[in-house]
PDB file of C-alpha atoms in Angstrom:
ATOM      1  CA  MET A   1      -2.455  17.676   8.864  1.00  0.00           C
ATOM      2  CA  LYS A   2      -3.245  14.361  10.534  1.00  0.00           C
ATOM      3  CA  ILE A   3      -3.138  11.152   8.506  1.00  0.00           C
ATOM      4  CA  ILE A   4      -4.149   7.732   9.744  1.00  0.00           C
ATOM      5  CA  VAL A   5      -2.829   4.590   8.063  1.00  0.00           C
ATOM      6  CA  GLY A   6      -4.936   1.426   8.138  1.00  0.00           C
ATOM      7  CA  SER A   7      -2.036  -0.584   9.556  1.00  0.00           C
ATOM      8  CA  ALA A   8       0.637  -0.487  12.234  1.00  0.00           C
ATOM      9  CA  ASN A   9       3.150  -2.089   9.822  1.00  0.00           C
ATOM     10  CA  ARG A  10       6.439  -0.156  10.047  1.00  0.00           C
ATOM     11  CA  SER A  11       7.130  -0.243   6.309  1.00  0.00           C
ATOM     12  CA  LYS A  12       3.675   1.141   5.483  1.00  0.00           C
ATOM     13  CA  MET A  13       3.911   3.872   8.132  1.00  0.00           C
ATOM     14  CA  ALA A  14       7.389   4.852   6.910  1.00  0.00           C
ATOM     15  CA  ALA A  15       6.138   4.971   3.326  1.00  0.00           C
ATOM     16  CA  VAL A  16       3.411   7.457   4.231  1.00  0.00           C
ATOM     17  CA  ARG A  17       5.715   9.639   6.359  1.00  0.00           C
ATOM     18  CA  GLU A  18       8.460   9.720   3.731  1.00  0.00           C
ATOM     19  CA  ALA A  19       6.103  10.370   0.817  1.00  0.00           C
ATOM     20  CA  PHE A  20       4.478  13.402   2.440  1.00  0.00           C
ATOM     21  CA  ALA A  21       7.830  14.677   3.752  1.00  0.00           C
ATOM     22  CA  SER A  22       9.196  14.556   0.192  1.00  0.00           C
ATOM     23  CA  LEU A  23       6.302  16.855  -0.786  1.00  0.00           C
ATOM     24  CA  ASP A  24       7.272  19.300   1.996  1.00  0.00           C
ATOM     25  CA  MET A  25       3.993  18.667   3.775  1.00  0.00           C
ATOM     26  CA  ASP A  26       3.898  18.847   7.556  1.00  0.00           C
ATOM     27  CA  VAL A  27       1.936  15.784   8.636  1.00  0.00           C
ATOM     28  CA  GLU A  28       1.395  13.652  11.702  1.00  0.00           C
ATOM     29  CA  VAL A  29       1.029   9.987  10.799  1.00  0.00           C
ATOM     30  CA  PHE A  30      -0.777   7.497  13.022  1.00  0.00           C
ATOM     31  CA  GLY A  31      -1.431   3.807  12.523  1.00  0.00           C
ATOM     32  CA  ALA A  32      -4.518   1.783  13.335  1.00  0.00           C
ATOM     33  CA  GLU A  33      -4.841  -1.956  12.989  1.00  0.00           C
ATOM     34  CA  THR A  34      -7.688  -2.485  10.542  1.00  0.00           C
ATOM     35  CA  GLU A  35      -9.210  -5.438   8.781  1.00  0.00           C
ATOM     36  CA  SER A  36      -8.760  -5.621   5.035  1.00  0.00           C
ATOM     37  CA  GLY A  37     -11.953  -7.560   4.442  1.00  0.00           C
ATOM     38  CA  VAL A  38     -10.066  -9.799   2.003  1.00  0.00           C
ATOM     39  CA  PRO A  39      -8.110 -13.032   2.578  1.00  0.00           C
ATOM     40  CA  GLY A  40      -4.755 -12.816   4.351  1.00  0.00           C
ATOM     41  CA  GLN A  41      -3.130 -13.349   0.963  1.00  0.00           C
ATOM     42  CA  PRO A  42      -5.033 -11.224  -1.541  1.00  0.00           C
ATOM     43  CA  VAL A  43      -4.976 -12.675  -5.044  1.00  0.00           C
ATOM     44  CA  GLY A  44      -5.447 -10.439  -8.052  1.00  0.00           C
ATOM     45  CA  ASP A  45      -5.630  -6.703  -8.516  1.00  0.00           C
ATOM     46  CA  GLU A  46      -9.326  -6.492  -7.629  1.00  0.00           C
ATOM     47  CA  GLU A  47      -8.943  -8.271  -4.293  1.00  0.00           C
ATOM     48  CA  THR A  48      -5.762  -6.371  -3.399  1.00  0.00           C
ATOM     49  CA  LEU A  49      -7.350  -3.026  -4.309  1.00  0.00           C
ATOM     50  CA  ALA A  50     -10.439  -3.920  -2.255  1.00  0.00           C
ATOM     51  CA  GLY A  51      -8.168  -4.601   0.727  1.00  0.00           C
ATOM     52  CA  ALA A  52      -6.503  -1.196   0.386  1.00  0.00           C
ATOM     53  CA  ARG A  53      -9.835   0.578   0.053  1.00  0.00           C
ATOM     54  CA  ASN A  54     -11.319  -1.299   3.021  1.00  0.00           C
ATOM     55  CA  ARG A  55      -8.295  -0.459   5.183  1.00  0.00           C
ATOM     56  CA  ALA A  56      -8.493   3.252   4.282  1.00  0.00           C
ATOM     57  CA  LEU A  57     -12.213   3.442   5.069  1.00  0.00           C
ATOM     58  CA  ALA A  58     -11.797   1.509   8.339  1.00  0.00           C
ATOM     59  CA  ALA A  59      -8.885   3.755   9.353  1.00  0.00           C
ATOM     60  CA  LEU A  60     -10.983   6.822   8.618  1.00  0.00           C
ATOM     61  CA  LYS A  61     -13.573   5.592  11.123  1.00  0.00           C
ATOM     62  CA  ALA A  62     -10.856   4.837  13.690  1.00  0.00           C
ATOM     63  CA  GLY A  63      -9.162   8.238  13.312  1.00  0.00           C
ATOM     64  CA  LYS A  64     -12.011  10.583  14.081  1.00  0.00           C
ATOM     65  CA  ASN A  65      -9.804  13.692  14.157  1.00  0.00           C
ATOM     66  CA  CYS A  66      -7.750  12.830  11.074  1.00  0.00           C
ATOM     67  CA  ASP A  67      -7.856  14.749   7.810  1.00  0.00           C
ATOM     68  CA  LEU A  68      -7.447  11.673   5.644  1.00  0.00           C
ATOM     69  CA  ALA A  69      -6.761   7.951   5.783  1.00  0.00           C
ATOM     70  CA  ILE A  70      -4.545   5.709   3.724  1.00  0.00           C
ATOM     71  CA  GLY A  71      -4.863   1.979   3.154  1.00  0.00           C
ATOM     72  CA  LEU A  72      -2.027  -0.007   1.588  1.00  0.00           C
ATOM     73  CA  GLU A  73      -2.291  -3.641   0.549  1.00  0.00           C
ATOM     74  CA  GLY A  74       0.149  -6.076  -1.009  1.00  0.00           C
ATOM     75  CA  GLY A  75      -1.019  -9.082  -2.971  1.00  0.00           C
ATOM     76  CA  VAL A  76      -0.123 -11.457  -5.766  1.00  0.00           C
ATOM     77  CA  LYS A  77      -1.528 -11.971  -9.242  1.00  0.00           C
ATOM     78  CA  GLU A  78      -1.117 -14.336 -12.146  1.00  0.00           C
ATOM     79  CA  LEU A  79       0.186 -12.820 -15.361  1.00  0.00           C
ATOM     80  CA  ASP A  80       1.668 -14.516 -18.389  1.00  0.00           C
ATOM     81  CA  GLY A  81       1.988 -17.845 -16.536  1.00  0.00           C
ATOM     82  CA  ARG A  82       3.926 -16.342 -13.638  1.00  0.00           C
ATOM     83  CA  LEU A  83       2.982 -15.154 -10.167  1.00  0.00           C
ATOM     84  CA  PHE A  84       3.727 -11.466  -9.579  1.00  0.00           C
ATOM     85  CA  ILE A  85       3.583  -9.335  -6.478  1.00  0.00           C
ATOM     86  CA  CYS A  86       1.176  -6.424  -6.768  1.00  0.00           C
ATOM     87  CA  ASN A  87       0.310  -3.565  -4.453  1.00  0.00           C
ATOM     88  CA  TRP A  88      -2.449  -1.016  -4.190  1.00  0.00           C
ATOM     89  CA  GLY A  89      -3.254   2.023  -2.127  1.00  0.00           C
ATOM     90  CA  ALA A  90      -6.340   4.048  -1.305  1.00  0.00           C
ATOM     91  CA  LEU A  91      -6.662   7.532   0.142  1.00  0.00           C
ATOM     92  CA  ALA A  92     -10.007   8.257   1.833  1.00  0.00           C
ATOM     93  CA  PHE A  93     -11.422  11.621   2.871  1.00  0.00           C
ATOM     94  CA  PRO A  94     -14.057  12.243   5.543  1.00  0.00           C
ATOM     95  CA  ASP A  95     -16.572  13.179   2.803  1.00  0.00           C
ATOM     96  CA  GLY A  96     -16.358   9.608   1.429  1.00  0.00           C
ATOM     97  CA  THR A  97     -14.149  10.378  -1.572  1.00  0.00           C
ATOM     98  CA  VAL A  98     -11.609   7.605  -2.214  1.00  0.00           C
ATOM     99  CA  LEU A  99      -8.627   7.851  -4.563  1.00  0.00           C
ATOM    100  CA  THR A 100      -6.748   4.705  -5.636  1.00  0.00           C
ATOM    101  CA  ALA A 101      -3.384   3.866  -7.187  1.00  0.00           C
ATOM    102  CA  GLY A 102      -1.326   0.771  -7.932  1.00  0.00           C
ATOM    103  CA  GLY A 103       2.401   0.243  -7.899  1.00  0.00           C
ATOM    104  CA  ALA A 104       5.329  -1.947  -8.795  1.00  0.00           C
ATOM    105  CA  GLN A 105       4.974  -5.539  -9.908  1.00  0.00           C
ATOM    106  CA  ILE A 106       7.707  -8.133 -10.246  1.00  0.00           C
ATOM    107  CA  PRO A 107       7.562 -11.909 -10.777  1.00  0.00           C
ATOM    108  CA  LEU A 108       8.257 -14.319  -7.954  1.00  0.00           C
ATOM    109  CA  PRO A 109      10.621 -17.255  -8.504  1.00  0.00           C
ATOM    110  CA  GLY A 110       8.957 -20.658  -8.756  1.00  0.00           C
ATOM    111  CA  GLU A 111      10.105 -21.894  -5.350  1.00  0.00           C
ATOM    112  CA  VAL A 112       8.260 -18.961  -3.733  1.00  0.00           C
ATOM    113  CA  ALA A 113       5.332 -18.827  -6.160  1.00  0.00           C
ATOM    114  CA  GLU A 114       4.316 -22.474  -5.785  1.00  0.00           C
ATOM    115  CA  PRO A 115       3.575 -22.482  -2.037  1.00  0.00           C
ATOM    116  CA  VAL A 116       1.676 -19.191  -2.448  1.00  0.00           C
ATOM    117  CA  ARG A 117      -0.360 -20.703  -5.285  1.00  0.00           C
ATOM    118  CA  MET A 118      -1.163 -23.580  -2.931  1.00  0.00           C
ATOM    119  CA  GLY A 119      -2.727 -21.154  -0.433  1.00  0.00           C
ATOM    120  CA  ARG A 120       0.123 -19.996   1.786  1.00  0.00           C
ATOM    121  CA  GLU A 121       0.694 -16.317   2.520  1.00  0.00           C
ATOM    122  CA  LEU A 122       3.709 -14.700   0.877  1.00  0.00           C
ATOM    123  CA  GLY A 123       5.125 -13.259   4.146  1.00  0.00           C
ATOM    124  CA  PRO A 124       5.679 -16.597   5.914  1.00  0.00           C
ATOM    125  CA  VAL A 125       6.938 -18.182   2.677  1.00  0.00           C
ATOM    126  CA  MET A 126       9.486 -15.360   2.358  1.00  0.00           C
ATOM    127  CA  GLU A 127      10.538 -15.789   5.986  1.00  0.00           C
ATOM    128  CA  GLU A 128      11.299 -19.455   5.292  1.00  0.00           C
ATOM    129  CA  TYR A 129      12.963 -18.661   1.953  1.00  0.00           C
ATOM    130  CA  THR A 130      15.272 -16.021   3.474  1.00  0.00           C
ATOM    131  CA  SER A 131      15.579 -17.448   7.021  1.00  0.00           C
ATOM    132  CA  ARG A 132      14.673 -13.927   8.234  1.00  0.00           C
ATOM    133  CA  SER A 133      11.766 -13.154  10.527  1.00  0.00           C
ATOM    134  CA  ASP A 134       9.369 -10.254  10.192  1.00  0.00           C
ATOM    135  CA  ILE A 135      10.268  -9.579   6.556  1.00  0.00           C
ATOM    136  CA  ARG A 136       6.966  -7.747   5.938  1.00  0.00           C
ATOM    137  CA  GLN A 137       8.134  -5.020   8.318  1.00  0.00           C
ATOM    138  CA  SER A 138      11.232  -4.338   6.219  1.00  0.00           C
ATOM    139  CA  GLY A 139      12.142  -4.855   2.573  1.00  0.00           C
ATOM    140  CA  GLY A 140       9.654  -7.620   1.842  1.00  0.00           C
ATOM    141  CA  ALA A 141       9.773  -9.872  -1.205  1.00  0.00           C
ATOM    142  CA  VAL A 142      10.441  -6.930  -3.506  1.00  0.00           C
ATOM    143  CA  GLY A 143      13.548  -6.056  -1.474  1.00  0.00           C
ATOM    144  CA  VAL A 144      14.841  -9.616  -1.683  1.00  0.00           C
ATOM    145  CA  PHE A 145      14.171 -10.089  -5.403  1.00  0.00           C
ATOM    146  CA  THR A 146      15.606  -6.697  -6.411  1.00  0.00           C
ATOM    147  CA  ALA A 147      18.817  -7.261  -4.418  1.00  0.00           C
ATOM    148  CA  GLY A 148      17.838  -4.398  -2.143  1.00  0.00           C
ATOM    149  CA  THR A 149      17.547  -1.795  -4.911  1.00  0.00           C
ATOM    150  CA  GLY A 150      13.871  -1.497  -4.074  1.00  0.00           C
ATOM    151  CA  GLY A 151      11.939  -2.505  -1.009  1.00  0.00           C
ATOM    152  CA  ARG A 152       8.513  -2.579   0.521  1.00  0.00           C
ATOM    153  CA  PRO A 153       8.731   0.972   1.955  1.00  0.00           C
ATOM    154  CA  GLU A 154       9.852   2.371  -1.415  1.00  0.00           C
ATOM    155  CA  MET A 155       7.184   0.412  -3.257  1.00  0.00           C
ATOM    156  CA  PHE A 156       4.436   1.722  -0.980  1.00  0.00           C
ATOM    157  CA  ARG A 157       5.949   5.240  -0.915  1.00  0.00           C
ATOM    158  CA  HIS A 158       5.562   5.322  -4.696  1.00  0.00           C
ATOM    159  CA  VAL A 159       1.878   4.392  -4.361  1.00  0.00           C
ATOM    160  CA  VAL A 160       1.365   7.075  -1.682  1.00  0.00           C
ATOM    161  CA  LEU A 161       2.975   9.662  -3.978  1.00  0.00           C
ATOM    162  CA  LEU A 162       0.560   8.669  -6.746  1.00  0.00           C
ATOM    163  CA  LEU A 163      -2.333   9.109  -4.325  1.00  0.00           C
ATOM    164  CA  ALA A 164      -1.056  12.476  -3.075  1.00  0.00           C
ATOM    165  CA  GLY A 165      -0.497  13.597  -6.664  1.00  0.00           C
ATOM    166  CA  GLN A 166      -4.088  12.819  -7.578  1.00  0.00           C
ATOM    167  CA  TRP A 167      -5.254  14.741  -4.523  1.00  0.00           C
ATOM    168  CA  ARG A 168      -3.100  17.756  -5.476  1.00  0.00           C
ATOM    169  CA  PHE A 169      -4.338  17.622  -9.071  1.00  0.00           C
ATOM    170  CA  ALA A 170      -7.972  17.620  -7.940  1.00  0.00           C
ATOM    171  CA  ALA A 171      -7.304  20.534  -5.571  1.00  0.00           C
ATOM    172  CA  ASP A 172      -5.577  22.489  -8.369  1.00  0.00           C
ATOM    173  CA  GLN A 173      -8.541  21.853 -10.679  1.00  0.00           C
ATOM    174  CA  GLU A 174     -10.952  23.080  -8.017  1.00  0.00           C
ATOM    175  CA  GLU A 175      -8.948  26.269  -7.500  1.00  0.00           C
ATOM    176  CA  ALA A 176      -8.745  26.921 -11.236  1.00  0.00           C
ATOM    177  CA  ALA A 177     -12.467  26.373 -11.840  1.00  0.00           C
ATOM    178  CA  PRO A 178     -14.366  29.574 -12.508  1.00  0.00           C
ATOM    179  CA  GLU A 179     -16.912  30.569  -9.869  1.00  0.00           C
ATOM    180  CA  GLN A 180     -20.514  29.879 -10.803  1.00  0.00           C
TER     181      GLN A 180
END
């Protein structure tokens, strides 16, 4: 099976590979730079989910010979007076069906949240905060603020597993349905 991911980001590609490998599925995973159609720093679940969906659909168009496409998007959202990270995924099929799932959410400390609230993207803020470059390609903010017990690949892998699980459930339901 061929899967195209709407990104060339290493952590997103690894998440897809590892999720399907853990399900004992033989897949080839390709990346394609796609536009999310949302701001560089998505704010809120709706905007972040839209970015994931847009990436999956754009990847599907880019990967003409692929069986399915996955879009993954990280964002932030306000909740209970704090700024949280949020993340969403979408799995798109050539017939136009799109499945969606959301994942882990943790609050950001004030010194990171404030510049993001003022319009800066989380990735560059985290690079300054940690003095590490290219943090989005590795553990990301979730890796930093969980002391490495979780990271961006694990966070997205969880979302991909939720997407794959929905796909498997739908396939099982189709197989179990009586013929008409």
